[in-house]
CSV table of C-alpha atoms and ligand atoms in Angstrom, one decimal:
chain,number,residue,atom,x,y,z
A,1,UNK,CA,156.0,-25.5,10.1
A,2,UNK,CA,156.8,-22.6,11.6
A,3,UNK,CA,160.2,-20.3,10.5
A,4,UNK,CA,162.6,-19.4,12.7
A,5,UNK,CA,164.7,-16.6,13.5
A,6,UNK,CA,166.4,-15.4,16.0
A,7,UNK,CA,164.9,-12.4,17.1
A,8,UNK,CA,161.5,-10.4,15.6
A,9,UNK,CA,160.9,-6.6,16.2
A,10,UNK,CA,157.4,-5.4,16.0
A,11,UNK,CA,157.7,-2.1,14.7
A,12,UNK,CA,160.0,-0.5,11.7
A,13,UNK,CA,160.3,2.8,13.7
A,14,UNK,CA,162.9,4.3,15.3
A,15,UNK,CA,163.8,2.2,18.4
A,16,UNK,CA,162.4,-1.1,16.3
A,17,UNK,CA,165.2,-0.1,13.4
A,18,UNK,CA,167.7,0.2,15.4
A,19,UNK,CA,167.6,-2.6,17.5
A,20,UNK,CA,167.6,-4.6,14.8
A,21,UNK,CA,170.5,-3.1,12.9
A,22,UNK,CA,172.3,-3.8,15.6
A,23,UNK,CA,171.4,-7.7,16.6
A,24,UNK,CA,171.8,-8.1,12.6
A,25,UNK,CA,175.6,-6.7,13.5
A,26,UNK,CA,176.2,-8.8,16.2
A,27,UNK,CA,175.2,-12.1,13.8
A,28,UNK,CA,171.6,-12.8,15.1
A,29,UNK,CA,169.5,-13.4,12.5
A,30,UNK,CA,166.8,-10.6,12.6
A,31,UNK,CA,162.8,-10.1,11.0
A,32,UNK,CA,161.5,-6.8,11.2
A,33,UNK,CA,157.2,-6.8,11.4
A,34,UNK,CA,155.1,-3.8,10.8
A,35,UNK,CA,151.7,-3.2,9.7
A,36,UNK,CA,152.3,0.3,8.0
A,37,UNK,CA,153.7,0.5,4.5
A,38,UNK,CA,156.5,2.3,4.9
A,39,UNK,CA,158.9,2.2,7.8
A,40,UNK,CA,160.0,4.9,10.1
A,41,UNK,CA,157.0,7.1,9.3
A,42,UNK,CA,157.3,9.3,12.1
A,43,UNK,CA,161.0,9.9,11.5
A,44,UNK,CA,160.0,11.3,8.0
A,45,UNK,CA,157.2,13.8,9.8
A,46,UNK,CA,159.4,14.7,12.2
A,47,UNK,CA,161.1,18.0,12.9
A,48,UNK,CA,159.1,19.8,9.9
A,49,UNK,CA,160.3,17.3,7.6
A,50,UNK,CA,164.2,17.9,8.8
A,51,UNK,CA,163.9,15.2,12.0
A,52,UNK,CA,165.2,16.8,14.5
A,53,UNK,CA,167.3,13.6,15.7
A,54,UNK,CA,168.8,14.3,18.7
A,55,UNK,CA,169.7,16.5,21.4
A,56,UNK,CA,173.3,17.4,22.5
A,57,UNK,CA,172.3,18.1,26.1
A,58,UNK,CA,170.7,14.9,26.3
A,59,UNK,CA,170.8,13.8,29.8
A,60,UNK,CA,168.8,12.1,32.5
A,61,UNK,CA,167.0,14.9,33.6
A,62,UNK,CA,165.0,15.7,30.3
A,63,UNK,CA,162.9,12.7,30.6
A,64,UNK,CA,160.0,11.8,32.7
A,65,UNK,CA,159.7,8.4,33.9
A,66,UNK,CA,158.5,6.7,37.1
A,67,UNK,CA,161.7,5.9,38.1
A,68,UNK,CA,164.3,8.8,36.5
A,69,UNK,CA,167.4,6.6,36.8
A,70,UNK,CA,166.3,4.1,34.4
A,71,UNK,CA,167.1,5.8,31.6
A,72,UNK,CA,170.9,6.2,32.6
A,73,UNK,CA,172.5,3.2,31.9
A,74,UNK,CA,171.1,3.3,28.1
A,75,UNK,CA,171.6,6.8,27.7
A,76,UNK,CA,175.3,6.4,28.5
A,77,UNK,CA,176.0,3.9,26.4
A,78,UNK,CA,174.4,4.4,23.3
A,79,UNK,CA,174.6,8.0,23.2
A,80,UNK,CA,173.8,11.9,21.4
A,81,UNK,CA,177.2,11.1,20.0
A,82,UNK,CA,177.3,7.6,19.0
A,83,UNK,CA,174.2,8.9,16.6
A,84,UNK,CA,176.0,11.8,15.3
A,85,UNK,CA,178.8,9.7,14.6
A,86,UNK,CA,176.4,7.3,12.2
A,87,UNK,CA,175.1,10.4,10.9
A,88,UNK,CA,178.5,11.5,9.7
A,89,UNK,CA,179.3,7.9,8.7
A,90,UNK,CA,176.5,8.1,6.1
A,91,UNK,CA,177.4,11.9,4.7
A,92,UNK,CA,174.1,13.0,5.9
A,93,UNK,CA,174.7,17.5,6.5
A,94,UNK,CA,172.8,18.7,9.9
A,95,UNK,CA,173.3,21.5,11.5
A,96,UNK,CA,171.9,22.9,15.5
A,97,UNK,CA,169.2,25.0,15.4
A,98,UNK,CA,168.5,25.9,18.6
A,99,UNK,CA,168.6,24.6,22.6
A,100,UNK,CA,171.0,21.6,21.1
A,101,UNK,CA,168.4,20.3,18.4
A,102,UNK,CA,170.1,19.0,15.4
A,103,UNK,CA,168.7,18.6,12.4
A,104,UNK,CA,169.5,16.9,8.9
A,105,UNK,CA,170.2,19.8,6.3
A,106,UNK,CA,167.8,18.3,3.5
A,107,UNK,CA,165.3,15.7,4.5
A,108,UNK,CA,164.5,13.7,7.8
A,109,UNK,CA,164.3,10.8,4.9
A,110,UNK,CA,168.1,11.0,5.1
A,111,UNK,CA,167.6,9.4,8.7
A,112,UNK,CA,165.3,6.7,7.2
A,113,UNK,CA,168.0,5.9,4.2
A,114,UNK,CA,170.7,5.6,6.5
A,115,UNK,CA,168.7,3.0,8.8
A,116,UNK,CA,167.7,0.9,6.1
A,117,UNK,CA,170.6,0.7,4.8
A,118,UNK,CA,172.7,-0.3,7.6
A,119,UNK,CA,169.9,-3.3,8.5
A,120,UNK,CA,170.5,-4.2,5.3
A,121,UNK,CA,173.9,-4.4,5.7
A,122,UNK,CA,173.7,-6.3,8.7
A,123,UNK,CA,170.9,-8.7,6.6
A,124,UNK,CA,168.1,-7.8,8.6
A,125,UNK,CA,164.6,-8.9,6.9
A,126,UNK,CA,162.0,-6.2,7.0
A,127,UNK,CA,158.5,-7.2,6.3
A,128,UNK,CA,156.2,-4.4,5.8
A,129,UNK,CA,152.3,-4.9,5.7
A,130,UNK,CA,152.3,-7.6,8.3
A,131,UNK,CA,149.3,-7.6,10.4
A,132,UNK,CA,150.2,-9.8,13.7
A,133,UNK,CA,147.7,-11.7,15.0
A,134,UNK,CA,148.8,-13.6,18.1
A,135,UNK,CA,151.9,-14.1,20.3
A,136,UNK,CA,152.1,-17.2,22.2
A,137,UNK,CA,155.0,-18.6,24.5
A,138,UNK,CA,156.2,-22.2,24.5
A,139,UNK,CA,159.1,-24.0,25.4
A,140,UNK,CA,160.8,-20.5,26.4
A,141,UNK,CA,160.6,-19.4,22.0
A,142,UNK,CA,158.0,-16.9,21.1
A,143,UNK,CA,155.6,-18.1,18.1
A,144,UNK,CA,154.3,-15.0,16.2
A,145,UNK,CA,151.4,-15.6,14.1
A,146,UNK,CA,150.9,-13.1,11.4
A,147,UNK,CA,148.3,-13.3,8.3
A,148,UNK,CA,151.1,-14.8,6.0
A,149,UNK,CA,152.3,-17.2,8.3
A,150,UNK,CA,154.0,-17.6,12.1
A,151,UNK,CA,157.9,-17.1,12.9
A,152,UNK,CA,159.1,-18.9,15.9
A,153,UNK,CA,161.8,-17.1,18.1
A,154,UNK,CA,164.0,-16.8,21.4
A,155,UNK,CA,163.6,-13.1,21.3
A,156,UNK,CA,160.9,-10.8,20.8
A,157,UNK,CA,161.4,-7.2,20.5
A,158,UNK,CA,158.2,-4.7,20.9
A,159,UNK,CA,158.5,-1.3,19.5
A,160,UNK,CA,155.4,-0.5,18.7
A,161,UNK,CA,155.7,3.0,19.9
A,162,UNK,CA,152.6,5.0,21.7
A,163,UNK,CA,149.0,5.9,20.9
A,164,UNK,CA,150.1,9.8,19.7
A,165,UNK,CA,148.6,10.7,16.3
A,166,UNK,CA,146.3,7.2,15.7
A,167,UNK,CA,145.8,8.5,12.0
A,168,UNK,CA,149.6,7.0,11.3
A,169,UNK,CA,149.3,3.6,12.5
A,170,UNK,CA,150.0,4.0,16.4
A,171,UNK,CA,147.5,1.4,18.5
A,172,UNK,CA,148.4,0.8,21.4
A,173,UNK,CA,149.6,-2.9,21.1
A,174,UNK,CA,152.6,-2.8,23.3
A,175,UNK,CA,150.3,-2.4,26.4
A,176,UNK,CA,148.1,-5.6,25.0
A,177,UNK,CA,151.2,-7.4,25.1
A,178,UNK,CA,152.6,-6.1,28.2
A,179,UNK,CA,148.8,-7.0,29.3
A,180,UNK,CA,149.2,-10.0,28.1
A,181,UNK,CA,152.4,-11.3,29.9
A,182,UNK,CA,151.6,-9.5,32.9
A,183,UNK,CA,153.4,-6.3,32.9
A,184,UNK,CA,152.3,-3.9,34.6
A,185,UNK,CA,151.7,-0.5,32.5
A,186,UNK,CA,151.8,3.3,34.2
A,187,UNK,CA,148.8,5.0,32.6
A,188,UNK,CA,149.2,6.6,29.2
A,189,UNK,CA,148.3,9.7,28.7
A,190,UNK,CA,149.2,12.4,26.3
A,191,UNK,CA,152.6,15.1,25.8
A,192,UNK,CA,154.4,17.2,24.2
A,193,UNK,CA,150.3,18.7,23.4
A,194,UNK,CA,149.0,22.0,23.3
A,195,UNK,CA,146.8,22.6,25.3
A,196,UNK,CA,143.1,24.1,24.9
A,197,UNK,CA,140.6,26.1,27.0
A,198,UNK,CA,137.4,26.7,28.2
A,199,UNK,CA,135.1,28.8,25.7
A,200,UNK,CA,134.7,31.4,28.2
A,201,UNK,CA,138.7,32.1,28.2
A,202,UNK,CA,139.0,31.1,24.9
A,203,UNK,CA,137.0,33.7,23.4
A,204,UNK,CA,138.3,36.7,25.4
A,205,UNK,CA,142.0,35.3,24.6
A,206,UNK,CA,140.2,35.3,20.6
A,207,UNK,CA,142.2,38.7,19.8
A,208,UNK,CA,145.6,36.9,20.7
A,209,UNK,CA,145.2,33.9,17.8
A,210,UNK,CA,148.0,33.5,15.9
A,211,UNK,CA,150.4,35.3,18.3
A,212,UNK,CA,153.8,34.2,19.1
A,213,UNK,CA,155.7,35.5,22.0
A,214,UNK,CA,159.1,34.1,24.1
A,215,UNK,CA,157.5,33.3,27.5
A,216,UNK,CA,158.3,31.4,30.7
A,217,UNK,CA,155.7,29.0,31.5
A,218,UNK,CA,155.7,27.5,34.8
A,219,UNK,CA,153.8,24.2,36.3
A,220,UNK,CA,155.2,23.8,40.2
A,221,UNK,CA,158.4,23.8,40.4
A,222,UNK,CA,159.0,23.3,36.4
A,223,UNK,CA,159.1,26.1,33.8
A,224,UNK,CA,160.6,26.0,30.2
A,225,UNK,CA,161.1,29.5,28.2
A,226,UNK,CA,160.5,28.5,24.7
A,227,UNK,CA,158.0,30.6,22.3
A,228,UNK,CA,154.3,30.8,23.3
A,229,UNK,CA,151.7,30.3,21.3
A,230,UNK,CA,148.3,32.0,21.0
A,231,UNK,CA,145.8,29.8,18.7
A,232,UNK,CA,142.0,29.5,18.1
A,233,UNK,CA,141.7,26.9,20.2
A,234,UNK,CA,143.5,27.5,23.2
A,235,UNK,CA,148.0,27.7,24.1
A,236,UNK,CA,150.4,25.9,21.6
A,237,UNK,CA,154.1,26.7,21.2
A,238,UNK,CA,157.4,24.9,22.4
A,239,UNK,CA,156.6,25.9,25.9
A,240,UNK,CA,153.4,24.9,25.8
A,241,UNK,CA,154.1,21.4,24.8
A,242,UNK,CA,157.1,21.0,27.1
A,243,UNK,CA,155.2,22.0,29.8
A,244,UNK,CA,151.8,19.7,28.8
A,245,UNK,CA,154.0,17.1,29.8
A,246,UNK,CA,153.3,17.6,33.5
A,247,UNK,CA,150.4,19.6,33.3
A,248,UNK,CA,147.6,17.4,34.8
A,249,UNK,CA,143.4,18.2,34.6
A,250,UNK,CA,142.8,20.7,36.9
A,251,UNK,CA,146.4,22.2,37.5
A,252,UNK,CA,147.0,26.1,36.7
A,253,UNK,CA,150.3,26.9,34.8
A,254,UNK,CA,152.1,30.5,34.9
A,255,UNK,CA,152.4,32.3,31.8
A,256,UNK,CA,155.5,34.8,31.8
A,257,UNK,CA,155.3,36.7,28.5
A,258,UNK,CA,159.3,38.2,27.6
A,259,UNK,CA,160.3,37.3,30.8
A,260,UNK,CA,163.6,39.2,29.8
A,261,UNK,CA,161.9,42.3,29.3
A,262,UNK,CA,161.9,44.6,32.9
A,263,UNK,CA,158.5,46.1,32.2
A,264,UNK,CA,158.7,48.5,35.4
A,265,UNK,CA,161.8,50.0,34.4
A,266,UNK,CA,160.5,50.5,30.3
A,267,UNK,CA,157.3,52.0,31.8
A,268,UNK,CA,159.2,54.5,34.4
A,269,UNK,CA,161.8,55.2,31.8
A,270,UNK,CA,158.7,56.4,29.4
A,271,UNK,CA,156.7,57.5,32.0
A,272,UNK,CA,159.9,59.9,32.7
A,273,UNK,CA,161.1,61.1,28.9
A,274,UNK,CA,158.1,60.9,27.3
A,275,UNK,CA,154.4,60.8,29.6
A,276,UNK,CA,152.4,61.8,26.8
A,277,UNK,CA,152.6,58.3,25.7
A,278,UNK,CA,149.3,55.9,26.3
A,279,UNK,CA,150.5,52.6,27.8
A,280,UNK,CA,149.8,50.3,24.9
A,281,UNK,CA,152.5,52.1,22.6
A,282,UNK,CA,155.2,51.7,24.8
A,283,UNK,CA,154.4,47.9,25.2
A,284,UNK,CA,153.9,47.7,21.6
A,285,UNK,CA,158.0,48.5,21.6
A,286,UNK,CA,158.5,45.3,23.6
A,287,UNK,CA,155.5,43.1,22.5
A,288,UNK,CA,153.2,42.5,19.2
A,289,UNK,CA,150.9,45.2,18.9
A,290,UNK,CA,147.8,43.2,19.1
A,291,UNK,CA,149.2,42.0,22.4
A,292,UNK,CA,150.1,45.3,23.7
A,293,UNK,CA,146.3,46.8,22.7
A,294,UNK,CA,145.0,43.6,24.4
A,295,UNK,CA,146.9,44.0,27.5
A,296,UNK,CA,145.7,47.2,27.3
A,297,UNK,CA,142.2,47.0,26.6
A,298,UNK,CA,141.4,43.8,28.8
A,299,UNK,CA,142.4,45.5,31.6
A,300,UNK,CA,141.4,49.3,31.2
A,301,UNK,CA,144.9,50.9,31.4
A,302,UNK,CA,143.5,53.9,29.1
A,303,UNK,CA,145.4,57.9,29.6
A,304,UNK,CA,148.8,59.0,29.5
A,305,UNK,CA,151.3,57.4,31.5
A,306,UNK,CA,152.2,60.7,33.0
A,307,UNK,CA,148.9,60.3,34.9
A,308,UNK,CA,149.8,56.6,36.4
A,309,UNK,CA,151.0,55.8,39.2
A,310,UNK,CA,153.9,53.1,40.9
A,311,UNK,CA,151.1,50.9,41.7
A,312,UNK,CA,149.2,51.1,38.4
A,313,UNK,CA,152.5,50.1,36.3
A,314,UNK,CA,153.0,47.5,38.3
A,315,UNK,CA,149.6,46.1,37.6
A,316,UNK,CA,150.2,46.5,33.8
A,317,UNK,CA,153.4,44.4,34.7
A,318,UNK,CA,151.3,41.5,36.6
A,319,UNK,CA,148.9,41.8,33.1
A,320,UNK,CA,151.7,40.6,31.2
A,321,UNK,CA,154.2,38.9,33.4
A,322,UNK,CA,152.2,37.1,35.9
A,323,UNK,CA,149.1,35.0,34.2
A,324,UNK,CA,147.2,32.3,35.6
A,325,UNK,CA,145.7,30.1,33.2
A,326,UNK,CA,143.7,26.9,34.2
A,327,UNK,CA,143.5,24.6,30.5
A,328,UNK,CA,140.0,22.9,30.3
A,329,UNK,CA,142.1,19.9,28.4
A,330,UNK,CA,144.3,18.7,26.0
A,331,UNK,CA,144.3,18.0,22.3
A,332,UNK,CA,144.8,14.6,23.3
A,333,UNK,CA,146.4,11.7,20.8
A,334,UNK,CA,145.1,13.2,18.2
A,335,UNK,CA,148.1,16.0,17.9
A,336,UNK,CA,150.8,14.6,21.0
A,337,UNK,CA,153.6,14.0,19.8
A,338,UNK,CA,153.8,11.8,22.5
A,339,UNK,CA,152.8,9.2,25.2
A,340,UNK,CA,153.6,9.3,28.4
A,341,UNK,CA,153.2,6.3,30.4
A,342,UNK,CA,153.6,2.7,28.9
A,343,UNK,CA,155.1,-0.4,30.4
A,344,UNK,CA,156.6,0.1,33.9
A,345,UNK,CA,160.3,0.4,34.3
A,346,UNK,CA,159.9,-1.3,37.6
A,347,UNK,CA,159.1,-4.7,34.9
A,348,UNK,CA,162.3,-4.4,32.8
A,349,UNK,CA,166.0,-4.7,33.1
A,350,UNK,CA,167.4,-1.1,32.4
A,351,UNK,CA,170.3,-2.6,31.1
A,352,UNK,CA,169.0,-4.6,28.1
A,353,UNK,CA,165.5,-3.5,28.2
A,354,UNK,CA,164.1,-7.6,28.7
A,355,UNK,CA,161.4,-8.1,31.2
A,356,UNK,CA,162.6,-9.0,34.4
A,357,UNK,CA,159.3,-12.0,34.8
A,358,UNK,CA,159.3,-13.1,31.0
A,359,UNK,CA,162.9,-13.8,29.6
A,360,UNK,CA,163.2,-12.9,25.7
A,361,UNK,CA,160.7,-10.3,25.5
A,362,UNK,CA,162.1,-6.5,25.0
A,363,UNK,CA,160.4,-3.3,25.2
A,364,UNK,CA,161.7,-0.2,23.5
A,365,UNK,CA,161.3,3.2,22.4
A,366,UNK,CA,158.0,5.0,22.7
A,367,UNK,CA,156.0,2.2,24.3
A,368,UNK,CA,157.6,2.1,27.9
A,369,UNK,CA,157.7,4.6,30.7
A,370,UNK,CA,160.3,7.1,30.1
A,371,UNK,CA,159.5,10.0,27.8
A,372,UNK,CA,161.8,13.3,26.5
A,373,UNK,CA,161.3,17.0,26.1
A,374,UNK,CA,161.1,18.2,23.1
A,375,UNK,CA,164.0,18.7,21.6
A,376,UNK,CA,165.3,15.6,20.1
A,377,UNK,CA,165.3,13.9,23.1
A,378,UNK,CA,162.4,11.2,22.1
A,379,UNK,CA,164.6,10.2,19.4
A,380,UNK,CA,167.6,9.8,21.3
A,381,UNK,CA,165.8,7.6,23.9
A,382,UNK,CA,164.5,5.5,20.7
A,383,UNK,CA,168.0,4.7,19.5
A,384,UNK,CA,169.4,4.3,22.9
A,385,UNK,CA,167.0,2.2,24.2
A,386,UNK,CA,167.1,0.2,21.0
A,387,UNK,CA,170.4,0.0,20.7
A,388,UNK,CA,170.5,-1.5,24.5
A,389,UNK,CA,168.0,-4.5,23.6
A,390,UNK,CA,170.2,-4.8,19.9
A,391,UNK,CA,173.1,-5.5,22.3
A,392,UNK,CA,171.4,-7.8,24.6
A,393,UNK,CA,168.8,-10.1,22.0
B,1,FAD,P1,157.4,4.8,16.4
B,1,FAD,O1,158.4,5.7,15.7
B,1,FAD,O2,156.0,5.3,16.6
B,1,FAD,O3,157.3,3.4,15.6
B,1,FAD,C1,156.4,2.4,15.9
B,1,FAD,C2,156.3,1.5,14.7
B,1,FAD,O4,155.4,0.4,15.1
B,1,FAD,C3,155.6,2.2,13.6
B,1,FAD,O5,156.3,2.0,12.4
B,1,FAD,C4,154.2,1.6,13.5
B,1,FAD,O6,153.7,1.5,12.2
B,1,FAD,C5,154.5,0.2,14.1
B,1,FAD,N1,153.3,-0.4,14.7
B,1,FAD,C6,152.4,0.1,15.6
B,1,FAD,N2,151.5,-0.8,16.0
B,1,FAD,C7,151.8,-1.9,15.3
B,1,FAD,C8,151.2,-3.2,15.2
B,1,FAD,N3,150.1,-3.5,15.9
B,1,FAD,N4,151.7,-4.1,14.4
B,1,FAD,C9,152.9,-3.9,13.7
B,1,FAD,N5,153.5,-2.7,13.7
B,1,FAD,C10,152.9,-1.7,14.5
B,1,FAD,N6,160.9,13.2,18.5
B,1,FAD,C11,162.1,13.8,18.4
B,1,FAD,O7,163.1,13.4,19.2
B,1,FAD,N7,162.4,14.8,17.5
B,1,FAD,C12,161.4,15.2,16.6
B,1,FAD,O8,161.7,16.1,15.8
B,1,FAD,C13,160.1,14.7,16.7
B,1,FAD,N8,159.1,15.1,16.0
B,1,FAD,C14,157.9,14.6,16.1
B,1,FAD,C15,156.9,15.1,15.2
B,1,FAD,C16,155.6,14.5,15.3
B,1,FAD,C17,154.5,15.0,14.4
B,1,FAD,C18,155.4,13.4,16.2
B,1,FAD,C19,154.0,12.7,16.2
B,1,FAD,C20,156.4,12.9,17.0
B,1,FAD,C21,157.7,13.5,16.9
B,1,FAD,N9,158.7,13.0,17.8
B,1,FAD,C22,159.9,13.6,17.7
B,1,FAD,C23,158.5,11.9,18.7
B,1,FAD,C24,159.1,10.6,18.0
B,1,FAD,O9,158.6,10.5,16.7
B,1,FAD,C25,158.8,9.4,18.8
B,1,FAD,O10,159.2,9.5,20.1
B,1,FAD,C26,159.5,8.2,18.2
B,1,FAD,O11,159.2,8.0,16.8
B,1,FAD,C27,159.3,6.9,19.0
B,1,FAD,O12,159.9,5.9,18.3
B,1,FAD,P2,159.4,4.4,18.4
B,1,FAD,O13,160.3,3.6,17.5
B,1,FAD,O14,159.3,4.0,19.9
B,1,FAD,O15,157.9,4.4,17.9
């Protein structure tokens, strides 16, 4: 005989955790499954080890998603706030670093604490360890059959997250059960990755590894300025990621390193006061001086600025401010800390995240269409959309 409860949740991670919190609230009687041994193990990765657990600029527009508007109606009512207020509830210190990101003070384990504890409070049953190994459908319950036995019940929450970083448990088995009941899925591809290149480009850019810079990066009509990163195997950095997240193969992006910096102007000032200078050191005022010689060097801007031209300082300015850089690729799963893609919006009520087709089945979090910049926003549409299907279950 099978047990009962009212609702399962398949996944202990951030949207799974706090869906159930929040059935176990309402009075629903709640079983968490997961197959890792700890729960929330991305939370306590995340953010450097400090979770950066929300954004307070969260809006519609910071996530992609098939259809944009989904998102709105969970995003308003479970929102940036709501979480900080929890936050507070449970004494945890953050603080905003930067762009709106907060972050706990000490330990993103803070995050995980405060999680268990309120499903524990609300007497939500978390069993860790627990392979599943079928879902079937009768007489409108869900029977969930897992090595140790199967539950039977109305609701089924999947929160299984994405594929990103398979090494911590992530496997995909939201699509198989979206496959399954005949949702349709947007293709899953990796974000928030940085991006490599081709070893031709990759070994003149070799000088650059290990360079950070503020830069503008630009994919059609979409550009972030975050930090830039130069590493041994191709761009990383904030803006790199962001912008990875609509990057597809094929596509050039446009690199504007210190896009505050008027290099004209610098360059005609010192060509002016002081044209004994060679090009290089004056950059090297405005830019790390392995970048400057690069710059430089990679294009032959060699004599004293005295001797150069309008036209040849503009050209050092398109060497620095106007790149075009095809990627060969991505790092792929392996180091995304996200997937874009997963089960249609056009399949589920944006309301209480059910599908429209198969009454009683969520899907939340990471696994379904509708992905964040970086920034906090991920975690924000975990506990929104979360907190949605906790209302509805
Ligand atoms: P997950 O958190 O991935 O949880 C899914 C759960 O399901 C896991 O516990 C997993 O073990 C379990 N599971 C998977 N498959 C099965 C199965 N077959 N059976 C049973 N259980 C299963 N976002 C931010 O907003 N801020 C950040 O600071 C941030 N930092 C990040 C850093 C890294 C390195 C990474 C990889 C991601 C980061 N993210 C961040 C993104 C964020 O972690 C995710 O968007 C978020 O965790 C998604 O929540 P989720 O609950 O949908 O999925």
């Amino acid at each position: 005989m099978a047990a009962r409860s009212d609702v399962v949740v398949i996944g202990a991670g951030a949207a799974g955790m706090m869906c159930a919190l929040r059935a176990g609230q309402r009075g629903r009687s709640v079983v968490v499954l997961d197959h890792a041994r700890a729960p929330g193990e991305k939370i306590r990765i995340s953010g450097g080890g400090r979770c950066n657990f929300t954004n307070i600029h969260t809006s519609p527009k910071s996530f992609l998603s098939g259809n944009p508007h989904f998102c709105k109606s969970a995003l308003a009512r479970f929102t940036a706030q709501d979480f900080i207020a929890m936050v507070e509830r449970h004494k945890i210190a953050w603080h905003e670093k930067t762009l709106g990101q907060l972050f706990c003070d000490v330990s993103a384990k803070d995050i995980i604490r405060m999680l268990l504890d309120e499903m524990r409070a609300a007497a939500v049953e978390l069993r860790l360890g627990a392979q599943v190994e079928a879902i079937e459908r009768s007489a409108g319950e869900f029977v969930i059959r897992t090595e140790s036995g199967a539950i039977t019940a109305r609701s089924l929450v999947i929160a299984t997250g994405g594929k990103s970083i398979p090494k911590m448990g992530a496997t995909g088995f939201a699509y198989r059960i979206a496959e399954q009941f005949g949702l349709p899925l947007v293709e899953p591809r990796p974000g928030l990755v940085p991006l490599t290149l081709d070893p031709v480009l990759l070994e003149r850019l070799a000088p650059l590894s290990g360079i950070a810079v503020p830069a503008e990066i630009r994919h059609g009509r979409t550009s972030f300025r975050e930090a830039l990163l130069f590493t041994h195997r191709g761009l990383s950095g904030p803006a790199i990621l962001q912008i990875s997240s609509y990057w597809r193969e094929g596509d050039d992006i446009a690199l504007v390193i210190e896009p505050d910096v008027d290099f004209l102007s610098v360059l005609k000032s010192a060509r002016q006061h002081n044209g004994r200078q060679a090009v290089q050191t004056v950059l090297g005022e405005h830019l790390p001086k392995r970048l400057a010689q690069y710059i430089a060097e990679a294009h032959g801007f060699a004599g004293h600025l005295a001797d150069m031209s309008d036209k040849v300082l503009a050209k050092v300015v398109a060497a620095i401010q106007s790149w075009a850089i095809r990627p060969a690729g991505s790092e792929g799963y392996r180091t995304a800390e996200v997937t874009l893609g997963g089960i249609d919006t056009a399949a589920l009520d944006q309301k209480t995240m059910q599908a429209k087709d198969v009454p009683g089945l969520y899907f939340i979090g990471e696994c379904v269409d509708v992905t964040g910049w970086l920034g906090g926003y991920n975690f924000q549409w975990a506990w929104s959309s979360g907190y949605a299907a906790g209302e509805a279950v």
